[in-house]
PDB file of C-alpha atoms in Angstrom:
ATOM      1  CA  MET A   1      -7.291  -1.603 -50.218  1.00 43.00           C
ATOM      2  CA  GLN A   2     -10.324  -1.803 -52.489  1.00 52.00           C
ATOM      3  CA  MET A   3     -11.902  -5.255 -52.564  1.00 64.00           C
ATOM      4  CA  LYS A   4     -12.291  -6.869 -55.969  1.00 84.00           C
ATOM      5  CA  ASN A   5     -15.877  -7.303 -57.128  1.00 90.00           C
ATOM      6  CA  PRO A   6     -17.163 -10.894 -57.104  1.00 94.00           C
ATOM      7  CA  THR A   7     -17.851 -12.554 -60.446  1.00 96.00           C
ATOM      8  CA  PRO A   8     -20.601 -15.094 -61.188  1.00 97.00           C
ATOM      9  CA  ASN A   9     -19.865 -18.612 -59.987  1.00 97.00           C
ATOM     10  CA  PHE A  10     -22.877 -20.183 -61.688  1.00 98.00           C
ATOM     11  CA  VAL A  11     -24.787 -19.363 -64.853  1.00 98.00           C
ATOM     12  CA  ILE A  12     -28.159 -20.196 -66.366  1.00 98.00           C
ATOM     13  CA  ILE A  13     -27.038 -20.611 -69.986  1.00 98.00           C
ATOM     14  CA  GLY A  14     -30.497 -20.952 -71.589  1.00 91.00           C
ATOM     15  CA  ALA A  15     -32.362 -22.060 -73.499  1.00 94.00           C
ATOM     16  CA  GLN A  16     -34.141 -19.050 -74.910  1.00 92.00           C
ATOM     17  CA  LYS A  17     -37.956 -19.297 -74.564  1.00 89.00           C
ATOM     18  CA  SER A  18     -37.618 -22.084 -71.997  1.00 91.00           C
ATOM     19  CA  GLY A  19     -38.472 -20.616 -68.611  1.00 92.00           C
ATOM     20  CA  THR A  20     -35.168 -19.005 -67.673  1.00 94.00           C
ATOM     21  CA  THR A  21     -36.921 -15.947 -66.221  1.00 94.00           C
ATOM     22  CA  SER A  22     -38.917 -18.081 -63.788  1.00 93.00           C
ATOM     23  CA  LEU A  23     -35.804 -20.008 -62.774  1.00 96.00           C
ATOM     24  CA  TYR A  24     -33.950 -16.714 -62.249  1.00 96.00           C
ATOM     25  CA  GLU A  25     -36.749 -15.394 -60.021  1.00 95.00           C
ATOM     26  CA  TYR A  26     -36.974 -18.593 -57.965  1.00 95.00           C
ATOM     27  CA  LEU A  27     -33.224 -18.554 -57.354  1.00 96.00           C
ATOM     28  CA  ARG A  28     -33.368 -14.910 -56.271  1.00 94.00           C
ATOM     29  CA  ALA A  29     -35.664 -15.939 -53.429  1.00 93.00           C
ATOM     30  CA  HIS A  30     -32.969 -18.063 -51.753  1.00 94.00           C
ATOM     31  CA  PRO A  31     -31.077 -16.108 -49.029  1.00 94.00           C
ATOM     32  CA  ASP A  32     -27.697 -17.553 -50.079  1.00 95.00           C
ATOM     33  CA  VAL A  33     -28.118 -16.733 -53.767  1.00 97.00           C
ATOM     34  CA  PHE A  34     -27.644 -13.419 -55.531  1.00 97.00           C
ATOM     35  CA  MET A  35     -28.741 -13.072 -59.141  1.00 98.00           C
ATOM     36  CA  SER A  36     -27.352 -10.386 -61.436  1.00 98.00           C
ATOM     37  CA  SER A  37     -29.340  -7.168 -61.060  1.00 97.00           C
ATOM     38  CA  PRO A  38     -30.596  -4.944 -62.555  1.00 97.00           C
ATOM     39  CA  LEU A  39     -29.587  -6.852 -65.710  1.00 97.00           C
ATOM     40  CA  LYS A  40     -30.872 -10.411 -65.672  1.00 96.00           C
ATOM     41  CA  GLU A  41     -29.061 -11.240 -68.918  1.00 97.00           C
ATOM     42  CA  PRO A  42     -25.835  -9.243 -68.770  1.00 97.00           C
ATOM     43  CA  GLY A  43     -23.838 -11.434 -71.134  1.00 97.00           C
ATOM     44  CA  TYR A  44     -20.812 -10.987 -68.894  1.00 98.00           C
ATOM     45  CA  PHE A  45     -18.996 -13.944 -70.490  1.00 98.00           C
ATOM     46  CA  LEU A  46     -19.425 -12.789 -74.082  1.00 97.00           C
ATOM     47  CA  GLY A  47     -15.860 -11.538 -73.764  1.00 95.00           C
ATOM     48  CA  PRO A  48     -14.041  -8.207 -73.522  1.00 95.00           C
ATOM     49  CA  ASP A  49     -14.183  -7.541 -77.269  1.00 95.00           C
ATOM     50  CA  VAL A  50     -17.905  -8.263 -77.560  1.00 97.00           C
ATOM     51  CA  VAL A  51     -19.478  -6.836 -74.396  1.00 97.00           C
ATOM     52  CA  PRO A  52     -19.013  -3.113 -75.239  1.00 97.00           C
ATOM     53  CA  GLN A  53     -20.423  -3.529 -78.763  1.00 96.00           C
ATOM     54  CA  PHE A  54     -23.239  -5.778 -77.586  1.00 96.00           C
ATOM     55  CA  TRP A  55     -24.512  -3.286 -75.005  1.00 97.00           C
ATOM     56  CA  LYS A  56     -23.887  -0.194 -77.113  1.00 96.00           C
ATOM     57  CA  ARG A  57     -26.449  -1.537 -79.608  1.00 95.00           C
ATOM     58  CA  ARG A  58     -28.875  -1.732 -76.675  1.00 94.00           C
ATOM     59  CA  GLY A  59     -28.240   1.790 -75.419  1.00 95.00           C
ATOM     60  CA  ILE A  60     -25.833   1.031 -72.575  1.00 96.00           C
ATOM     61  CA  ASP A  61     -22.247   2.305 -72.661  1.00 96.00           C
ATOM     62  CA  VAL A  62     -19.747   0.062 -70.909  1.00 96.00           C
ATOM     63  CA  ALA A  63     -16.078  -0.217 -71.762  1.00 96.00           C
ATOM     64  CA  SER A  64     -15.478  -3.723 -70.421  1.00 96.00           C
ATOM     65  CA  PRO A  65     -17.047  -6.721 -68.673  1.00 96.00           C
ATOM     66  CA  ASP A  66     -15.665  -5.341 -65.390  1.00 96.00           C
ATOM     67  CA  GLU A  67     -17.570  -2.087 -65.874  1.00 97.00           C
ATOM     68  CA  LEU A  68     -20.675  -4.043 -66.819  1.00 97.00           C
ATOM     69  CA  LEU A  69     -20.290  -6.060 -63.620  1.00 97.00           C
ATOM     70  CA  GLU A  70     -19.823  -3.053 -61.358  1.00 96.00           C
ATOM     71  CA  ARG A  71     -22.576  -0.863 -62.821  1.00 96.00           C
ATOM     72  CA  HIS A  72     -25.217  -3.295 -63.990  1.00 97.00           C
ATOM     73  CA  MET A  73     -24.899  -6.635 -62.176  1.00 98.00           C
ATOM     74  CA  LEU A  74     -24.263  -6.051 -58.465  1.00 97.00           C
ATOM     75  CA  GLN A  75     -27.187  -3.879 -57.382  1.00 97.00           C
ATOM     76  CA  GLY A  76     -28.342  -5.269 -54.035  1.00 96.00           C
ATOM     77  CA  TYR A  77     -25.426  -7.675 -53.564  1.00 97.00           C
ATOM     78  CA  ARG A  78     -24.881  -8.419 -49.867  1.00 96.00           C
ATOM     79  CA  GLY A  79     -22.091 -10.976 -49.915  1.00 95.00           C
ATOM     80  CA  GLN A  80     -24.171 -14.041 -50.776  1.00 96.00           C
ATOM     81  CA  PRO A  81     -21.902 -17.050 -51.452  1.00 96.00           C
ATOM     82  CA  LEU A  82     -23.589 -17.886 -54.754  1.00 97.00           C
ATOM     83  CA  PHE A  83     -23.695 -15.278 -57.509  1.00 98.00           C
ATOM     84  CA  GLY A  84     -25.486 -16.173 -60.715  1.00 98.00           C
ATOM     85  CA  GLU A  85     -26.553 -14.675 -63.992  1.00 97.00           C
ATOM     86  CA  ALA A  86     -28.973 -15.880 -66.666  1.00 97.00           C
ATOM     87  CA  SER A  87     -27.978 -14.996 -70.222  1.00 96.00           C
ATOM     88  CA  THR A  88     -29.783 -16.996 -72.889  1.00 95.00           C
ATOM     89  CA  TYR A  89     -27.368 -15.493 -75.443  1.00 95.00           C
ATOM     90  CA  TYR A  90     -24.933 -18.195 -74.356  1.00 98.00           C
ATOM     91  CA  THR A  91     -26.838 -20.952 -76.190  1.00 98.00           C
ATOM     92  CA  ILE A  92     -28.212 -19.067 -79.208  1.00 97.00           C
ATOM     93  CA  GLY A  93     -27.058 -20.279 -82.609  1.00 97.00           C
ATOM     94  CA  ARG A  94     -23.278 -20.603 -82.856  1.00 97.00           C
ATOM     95  CA  ARG A  95     -22.526 -17.838 -80.362  1.00 97.00           C
ATOM     96  CA  SER A  96     -20.944 -20.127 -77.745  1.00 97.00           C
ATOM     97  CA  ARG A  97     -18.354 -21.232 -80.283  1.00 97.00           C
ATOM     98  CA  ARG A  98     -17.950 -17.942 -82.117  1.00 97.00           C
ATOM     99  CA  GLU A  99     -17.459 -15.893 -78.944  1.00 96.00           C
ATOM    100  CA  HIS A 100     -15.559 -18.650 -77.058  1.00 97.00           C
ATOM    101  CA  ILE A 101     -18.019 -18.327 -74.179  1.00 98.00           C
ATOM    102  CA  PRO A 102     -17.237 -21.629 -72.409  1.00 98.00           C
ATOM    103  CA  GLN A 103     -13.544 -20.749 -72.459  1.00 98.00           C
ATOM    104  CA  HIS A 104     -14.255 -17.320 -70.925  1.00 97.00           C
ATOM    105  CA  MET A 105     -16.275 -19.012 -68.178  1.00 98.00           C
ATOM    106  CA  ALA A 106     -13.644 -21.651 -67.445  1.00 98.00           C
ATOM    107  CA  ALA A 107     -10.910 -19.004 -67.298  1.00 97.00           C
ATOM    108  CA  ALA A 108     -12.962 -17.023 -64.768  1.00 96.00           C
ATOM    109  CA  ASP A 109     -13.773 -20.055 -62.620  1.00 97.00           C
ATOM    110  CA  PRO A 110     -13.019 -23.659 -63.665  1.00 97.00           C
ATOM    111  CA  ARG A 111     -15.430 -24.838 -60.944  1.00 97.00           C
ATOM    112  CA  MET A 112     -18.319 -22.809 -62.342  1.00 98.00           C
ATOM    113  CA  LYS A 113     -21.672 -24.567 -62.464  1.00 98.00           C
ATOM    114  CA  LEU A 114     -24.012 -24.280 -65.435  1.00 98.00           C
ATOM    115  CA  ILE A 115     -27.772 -24.770 -65.564  1.00 98.00           C
ATOM    116  CA  TYR A 116     -29.429 -25.414 -68.913  1.00 98.00           C
ATOM    117  CA  ILE A 117     -33.222 -25.595 -69.003  1.00 98.00           C
ATOM    118  CA  VAL A 118     -34.525 -26.982 -72.288  1.00 97.00           C
ATOM    119  CA  ARG A 119     -37.969 -27.179 -73.824  1.00 96.00           C
ATOM    120  CA  ASP A 120     -39.561 -29.401 -76.477  1.00 95.00           C
ATOM    121  CA  PRO A 121     -37.461 -28.217 -79.436  1.00 95.00           C
ATOM    122  CA  LEU A 122     -40.451 -27.823 -81.749  1.00 92.00           C
ATOM    123  CA  GLU A 123     -42.366 -25.809 -79.182  1.00 91.00           C
ATOM    124  CA  ARG A 124     -39.319 -23.649 -78.543  1.00 93.00           C
ATOM    125  CA  ILE A 125     -39.090 -22.841 -82.261  1.00 92.00           C
ATOM    126  CA  ARG A 126     -42.824 -22.184 -82.355  1.00 89.00           C
ATOM    127  CA  SER A 127     -42.454 -19.687 -79.479  1.00 87.00           C
ATOM    128  CA  ASN A 128     -39.426 -18.143 -81.190  1.00 89.00           C
ATOM    129  CA  TYR A 129     -41.425 -17.718 -84.410  1.00 88.00           C
ATOM    130  CA  LEU A 130     -44.430 -16.160 -82.668  1.00 87.00           C
ATOM    131  CA  HIS A 131     -42.135 -13.781 -80.810  1.00 83.00           C
ATOM    132  CA  SER A 132     -40.595 -12.779 -84.125  1.00 85.00           C
ATOM    133  CA  VAL A 133     -44.053 -12.136 -85.579  1.00 85.00           C
ATOM    134  CA  ARG A 134     -45.005  -9.929 -82.621  1.00 83.00           C
ATOM    135  CA  ARG A 135     -41.812  -7.921 -83.060  1.00 81.00           C
ATOM    136  CA  GLY A 136     -42.513  -7.560 -86.774  1.00 80.00           C
ATOM    137  CA  THR A 137     -39.258  -9.183 -87.884  1.00 81.00           C
ATOM    138  CA  SER A 138     -41.140 -12.096 -89.447  1.00 79.00           C
ATOM    139  CA  THR A 139     -44.269 -11.644 -91.553  1.00 75.00           C
ATOM    140  CA  GLY A 140     -44.433 -14.906 -93.473  1.00 80.00           C
ATOM    141  CA  SER A 141     -45.063 -18.556 -92.751  1.00 80.00           C
ATOM    142  CA  ILE A 142     -43.020 -20.818 -90.499  1.00 81.00           C
ATOM    143  CA  ALA A 143     -41.254 -22.013 -93.669  1.00 83.00           C
ATOM    144  CA  ASP A 144     -40.295 -18.423 -94.499  1.00 85.00           C
ATOM    145  CA  PHE A 145     -39.052 -17.950 -90.955  1.00 87.00           C
ATOM    146  CA  LEU A 146     -36.919 -21.110 -91.012  1.00 86.00           C
ATOM    147  CA  ASN A 147     -35.353 -20.073 -94.319  1.00 88.00           C
ATOM    148  CA  SER A 148     -34.354 -16.697 -92.880  1.00 91.00           C
ATOM    149  CA  GLY A 149     -31.172 -15.952 -90.957  1.00 91.00           C
ATOM    150  CA  GLU A 150     -33.178 -15.608 -87.764  1.00 91.00           C
ATOM    151  CA  GLY A 151     -34.870 -18.941 -88.389  1.00 90.00           C
ATOM    152  CA  ARG A 152     -31.615 -20.765 -89.007  1.00 94.00           C
ATOM    153  CA  ILE A 153     -30.312 -19.421 -85.694  1.00 95.00           C
ATOM    154  CA  ALA A 154     -33.567 -20.554 -84.023  1.00 94.00           C
ATOM    155  CA  LEU A 155     -33.053 -24.058 -85.394  1.00 94.00           C
ATOM    156  CA  LEU A 156     -29.539 -24.291 -83.946  1.00 96.00           C
ATOM    157  CA  THR A 157     -30.809 -22.905 -80.639  1.00 97.00           C
ATOM    158  CA  SER A 158     -33.231 -25.849 -80.434  1.00 96.00           C
ATOM    159  CA  GLN A 159     -30.431 -28.353 -81.025  1.00 97.00           C
ATOM    160  CA  TYR A 160     -29.596 -28.758 -77.383  1.00 98.00           C
ATOM    161  CA  HIS A 161     -26.946 -31.443 -77.651  1.00 98.00           C
ATOM    162  CA  PHE A 162     -25.116 -29.292 -80.197  1.00 98.00           C
ATOM    163  CA  GLN A 163     -25.121 -26.508 -77.603  1.00 98.00           C
ATOM    164  CA  ILE A 164     -24.058 -28.813 -74.761  1.00 98.00           C
ATOM    165  CA  GLU A 165     -21.057 -30.083 -76.740  1.00 98.00           C
ATOM    166  CA  ALA A 166     -19.492 -26.611 -76.730  1.00 98.00           C
ATOM    167  CA  TYR A 167     -19.635 -26.462 -72.914  1.00 98.00           C
ATOM    168  CA  ARG A 168     -18.581 -30.051 -72.316  1.00 97.00           C
ATOM    169  CA  ALA A 169     -15.288 -29.236 -74.033  1.00 96.00           C
ATOM    170  CA  SER A 170     -14.526 -26.911 -71.092  1.00 97.00           C
ATOM    171  CA  PHE A 171     -16.517 -28.362 -68.168  1.00 98.00           C
ATOM    172  CA  PRO A 172     -17.071 -31.876 -66.782  1.00 97.00           C
ATOM    173  CA  ALA A 173     -20.565 -33.328 -66.864  1.00 97.00           C
ATOM    174  CA  GLU A 174     -21.023 -32.928 -63.103  1.00 97.00           C
ATOM    175  CA  GLN A 175     -20.830 -29.139 -63.496  1.00 98.00           C
ATOM    176  CA  LEU A 176     -23.708 -29.004 -65.983  1.00 98.00           C
ATOM    177  CA  LEU A 177     -27.314 -29.540 -64.880  1.00 98.00           C
ATOM    178  CA  VAL A 178     -29.893 -30.054 -67.628  1.00 98.00           C
ATOM    179  CA  LEU A 179     -33.505 -29.416 -66.641  1.00 98.00           C
ATOM    180  CA  ILE A 180     -36.565 -30.232 -68.736  1.00 97.00           C
ATOM    181  CA  PHE A 181     -38.852 -27.199 -68.915  1.00 97.00           C
ATOM    182  CA  GLU A 182     -42.106 -29.179 -69.054  1.00 96.00           C
ATOM    183  CA  GLU A 183     -41.142 -31.266 -66.019  1.00 96.00           C
ATOM    184  CA  PHE A 184     -40.035 -28.134 -64.185  1.00 96.00           C
ATOM    185  CA  VAL A 185     -43.373 -26.432 -64.843  1.00 95.00           C
ATOM    186  CA  ALA A 186     -45.299 -29.513 -63.704  1.00 95.00           C
ATOM    187  CA  ALA A 187     -43.308 -29.878 -60.458  1.00 94.00           C
ATOM    188  CA  PRO A 188     -41.389 -26.642 -59.729  1.00 94.00           C
ATOM    189  CA  GLU A 189     -40.656 -27.426 -56.076  1.00 93.00           C
ATOM    190  CA  ALA A 190     -39.031 -30.737 -56.998  1.00 93.00           C
ATOM    191  CA  GLY A 191     -37.127 -28.970 -59.757  1.00 95.00           C
ATOM    192  CA  MET A 192     -35.825 -26.306 -57.396  1.00 95.00           C
ATOM    193  CA  ARG A 193     -34.713 -28.904 -54.879  1.00 94.00           C
ATOM    194  CA  GLN A 194     -32.683 -30.460 -57.675  1.00 95.00           C
ATOM    195  CA  VAL A 195     -31.207 -27.050 -58.521  1.00 96.00           C
ATOM    196  CA  PHE A 196     -30.379 -26.255 -54.893  1.00 96.00           C
ATOM    197  CA  GLU A 197     -28.693 -29.615 -54.414  1.00 95.00           C
ATOM    198  CA  PHE A 198     -26.676 -29.086 -57.612  1.00 97.00           C
ATOM    199  CA  LEU A 199     -25.527 -25.690 -56.319  1.00 97.00           C
ATOM    200  CA  GLY A 200     -24.488 -27.149 -52.972  1.00 95.00           C
ATOM    201  CA  LEU A 201     -27.410 -25.727 -51.032  1.00 92.00           C
ATOM    202  CA  GLY A 202     -28.721 -29.116 -49.987  1.00 75.00           C
ATOM    203  CA  ARG A 203     -32.247 -30.400 -50.498  1.00 62.00           C
ATOM    204  CA  ALA A 204     -33.834 -27.727 -48.348  1.00 57.00           C
ATOM    205  CA  ALA A 205     -37.578 -27.411 -48.736  1.00 52.00           C
ATOM    206  CA  THR A 206     -38.739 -24.338 -50.588  1.00 56.00           C
ATOM    207  CA  SER A 207     -41.488 -22.048 -49.384  1.00 56.00           C
ATOM    208  CA  MET A 208     -41.642 -19.723 -52.373  1.00 58.00           C
ATOM    209  CA  ALA A 209     -44.706 -19.133 -54.516  1.00 56.00           C
ATOM    210  CA  PHE A 210     -44.090 -20.650 -57.939  1.00 58.00           C
ATOM    211  CA  ALA A 211     -45.671 -18.019 -60.157  1.00 56.00           C
ATOM    212  CA  ALA A 212     -44.900 -18.083 -63.865  1.00 58.00           C
ATOM    213  CA  HIS A 213     -42.752 -15.215 -65.123  1.00 53.00           C
ATOM    214  CA  ASN A 214     -42.500 -13.663 -68.583  1.00 57.00           C
ATOM    215  CA  VAL A 215     -45.630 -15.509 -69.683  1.00 49.00           C
ATOM    216  CA  SER A 216     -46.240 -13.022 -72.499  1.00 50.00           C
ATOM    217  CA  GLU A 217     -43.673 -14.891 -74.566  1.00 46.00           C
ATOM    218  CA  ASN A 218     -46.076 -17.824 -74.815  1.00 46.00           C
ATOM    219  CA  ARG A 219     -49.102 -15.843 -75.966  1.00 50.00           C
ATOM    220  CA  SER A 220     -50.073 -16.678 -79.504  1.00 49.00           C
ATOM    221  CA  ASP A 221     -50.614 -14.325 -82.384  1.00 55.00           C
ATOM    222  CA  LEU A 222     -53.742 -15.963 -83.866  1.00 55.00           C
ATOM    223  CA  ALA A 223     -52.896 -15.387 -87.519  1.00 56.00           C
ATOM    224  CA  ALA A 224     -49.307 -16.526 -87.035  1.00 57.00           C
ATOM    225  CA  ASP A 225     -50.432 -19.535 -85.028  1.00 60.00           C
ATOM    226  CA  GLN A 226     -52.815 -20.533 -87.819  1.00 59.00           C
ATOM    227  CA  ARG A 227     -50.057 -20.200 -90.425  1.00 60.00           C
ATOM    228  CA  LEU A 228     -47.778 -22.298 -88.271  1.00 59.00           C
ATOM    229  CA  ARG A 229     -50.295 -25.065 -87.758  1.00 61.00           C
ATOM    230  CA  ALA A 230     -51.412 -25.102 -91.385  1.00 56.00           C
ATOM    231  CA  ASP A 231     -47.987 -26.056 -92.723  1.00 68.00           C
ATOM    232  CA  GLU A 232     -47.939 -29.619 -91.423  1.00 74.00           C
ATOM    233  CA  LYS A 233     -45.488 -30.819 -94.071  1.00 78.00           C
ATOM    234  CA  GLN A 234     -42.954 -28.212 -92.987  1.00 80.00           C
ATOM    235  CA  TRP A 235     -43.549 -29.209 -89.378  1.00 81.00           C
ATOM    236  CA  GLU A 236     -42.865 -32.877 -90.154  1.00 84.00           C
ATOM    237  CA  GLU A 237     -39.675 -31.972 -92.001  1.00 86.00           C
ATOM    238  CA  LEU A 238     -38.560 -29.905 -89.053  1.00 89.00           C
ATOM    239  CA  ARG A 239     -39.317 -32.757 -86.673  1.00 89.00           C
ATOM    240  CA  ALA A 240     -37.168 -35.103 -88.758  1.00 90.00           C
ATOM    241  CA  LEU A 241     -34.384 -32.529 -88.909  1.00 91.00           C
ATOM    242  CA  LEU A 242     -34.303 -32.143 -85.125  1.00 94.00           C
ATOM    243  CA  LEU A 243     -34.558 -35.828 -84.255  1.00 94.00           C
ATOM    244  CA  PRO A 244     -30.829 -36.726 -84.607  1.00 95.00           C
ATOM    245  CA  ASP A 245     -29.879 -34.033 -82.098  1.00 96.00           C
ATOM    246  CA  VAL A 246     -32.676 -35.131 -79.756  1.00 96.00           C
ATOM    247  CA  GLU A 247     -31.379 -38.705 -79.909  1.00 95.00           C
ATOM    248  CA  LYS A 248     -27.924 -37.479 -78.894  1.00 96.00           C
ATOM    249  CA  LEU A 249     -29.464 -35.501 -76.036  1.00 97.00           C
ATOM    250  CA  LEU A 250     -31.308 -38.581 -74.772  1.00 96.00           C
ATOM    251  CA  ALA A 251     -28.099 -40.596 -74.903  1.00 95.00           C
ATOM    252  CA  TYR A 252     -26.272 -37.862 -73.004  1.00 96.00           C
ATOM    253  CA  LEU A 253     -28.984 -37.707 -70.339  1.00 96.00           C
ATOM    254  CA  GLY A 254     -29.366 -41.488 -70.238  1.00 95.00           C
ATOM    255  CA  ARG A 255     -33.146 -41.203 -70.200  1.00 93.00           C
ATOM    256  CA  ASP A 256     -36.279 -40.605 -72.230  1.00 94.00           C
ATOM    257  CA  ILE A 257     -38.267 -37.379 -72.037  1.00 95.00           C
ATOM    258  CA  PRO A 258     -41.950 -38.423 -71.906  1.00 93.00           C
ATOM    259  CA  ALA A 259     -43.090 -34.790 -71.635  1.00 91.00           C
ATOM    260  CA  TRP A 260     -41.844 -34.251 -75.201  1.00 91.00           C
ATOM    261  CA  GLY A 261     -43.294 -37.516 -76.457  1.00 78.00           C
ATOM    262  CA  ILE A 262     -39.696 -38.683 -76.720  1.00 60.00           C
ATOM    263  CA  THR A 263     -39.506 -42.361 -75.939  1.00 55.00           C
ATOM    264  CA  HIS A 264     -37.828 -45.380 -77.465  1.00 48.00           C
ATOM    265  CA  ASP A 265     -40.931 -45.760 -79.664  1.00 51.00           C
ATOM    266  CA  ALA A 266     -40.515 -42.186 -80.895  1.00 47.00           C
ATOM    267  CA  ARG A 267     -36.932 -42.868 -81.886  1.00 52.00           C
ATOM    268  CA  GLN A 268     -38.113 -45.874 -83.905  1.00 53.00           C
ATOM    269  CA  GLY A 269     -40.547 -43.701 -85.840  1.00 50.00           C
ATOM    270  CA  ARG A 270     -43.657 -44.436 -83.820  1.00 43.00           C
ATOM    271  CA  GLY A 271     -43.839 -41.214 -81.870  1.00 46.00           C
ATOM    272  CA  SER A 272     -43.200 -37.512 -82.179  1.00 49.00           C
ATOM    273  CA  VAL A 273     -40.577 -35.027 -81.177  1.00 58.00           C
TER     274      VAL A 273
END
């Protein structure tokens, strides 16, 4: 009898432009972890109606999530107990709600664990904007970008508590680990110990080399960077717009995030997001 293919039992759900590639690579180095390959971001939980269309637009023909799994996610799998994937699509804009992604995940495995690595929301939008400029989909100022459809999606993607709410409706808090990108970069070994413990791998010491991955996404386009920095009024308005969601995130985490300049003083108007 043919054995059924394994499905992911943990997922890196984002955030886009927040170090998910590095986290994916570090996890791959653990002998008990298999990460989706060759596709890092397969979008397996986008759902049976969405997956074929999603990948057809990207030049890959698959008829179902099962075909995606068999052909594009299990290359090199050797029976590791933990099988993960890392699709930042899961926390972009309203996609989690529109595509019912948390419900797809919970139906596949109600014990699934989710890892969400988040970055200073302003810096994430800045990186998103610069990426858009490099691709040629944005040619104007940051204000122009934020008034575009792509920019509005970018704004929602940086509202991390808004994203978390969609998953908390399907999963208990203990199955969701939120990492802070800046803290992870500053102390990757400590961050990975936290990840391994969350995944049930204990607090084993790591011996991997913590090289940065996908660093090109943080390279600035000089002209775009100058436009972004010149529009300080727009930046302040954006900061004020994001602050309510950041406050909810801090309450959810039960802590401040000093790496973002987010402290009690910041919430009282004496700091910055």
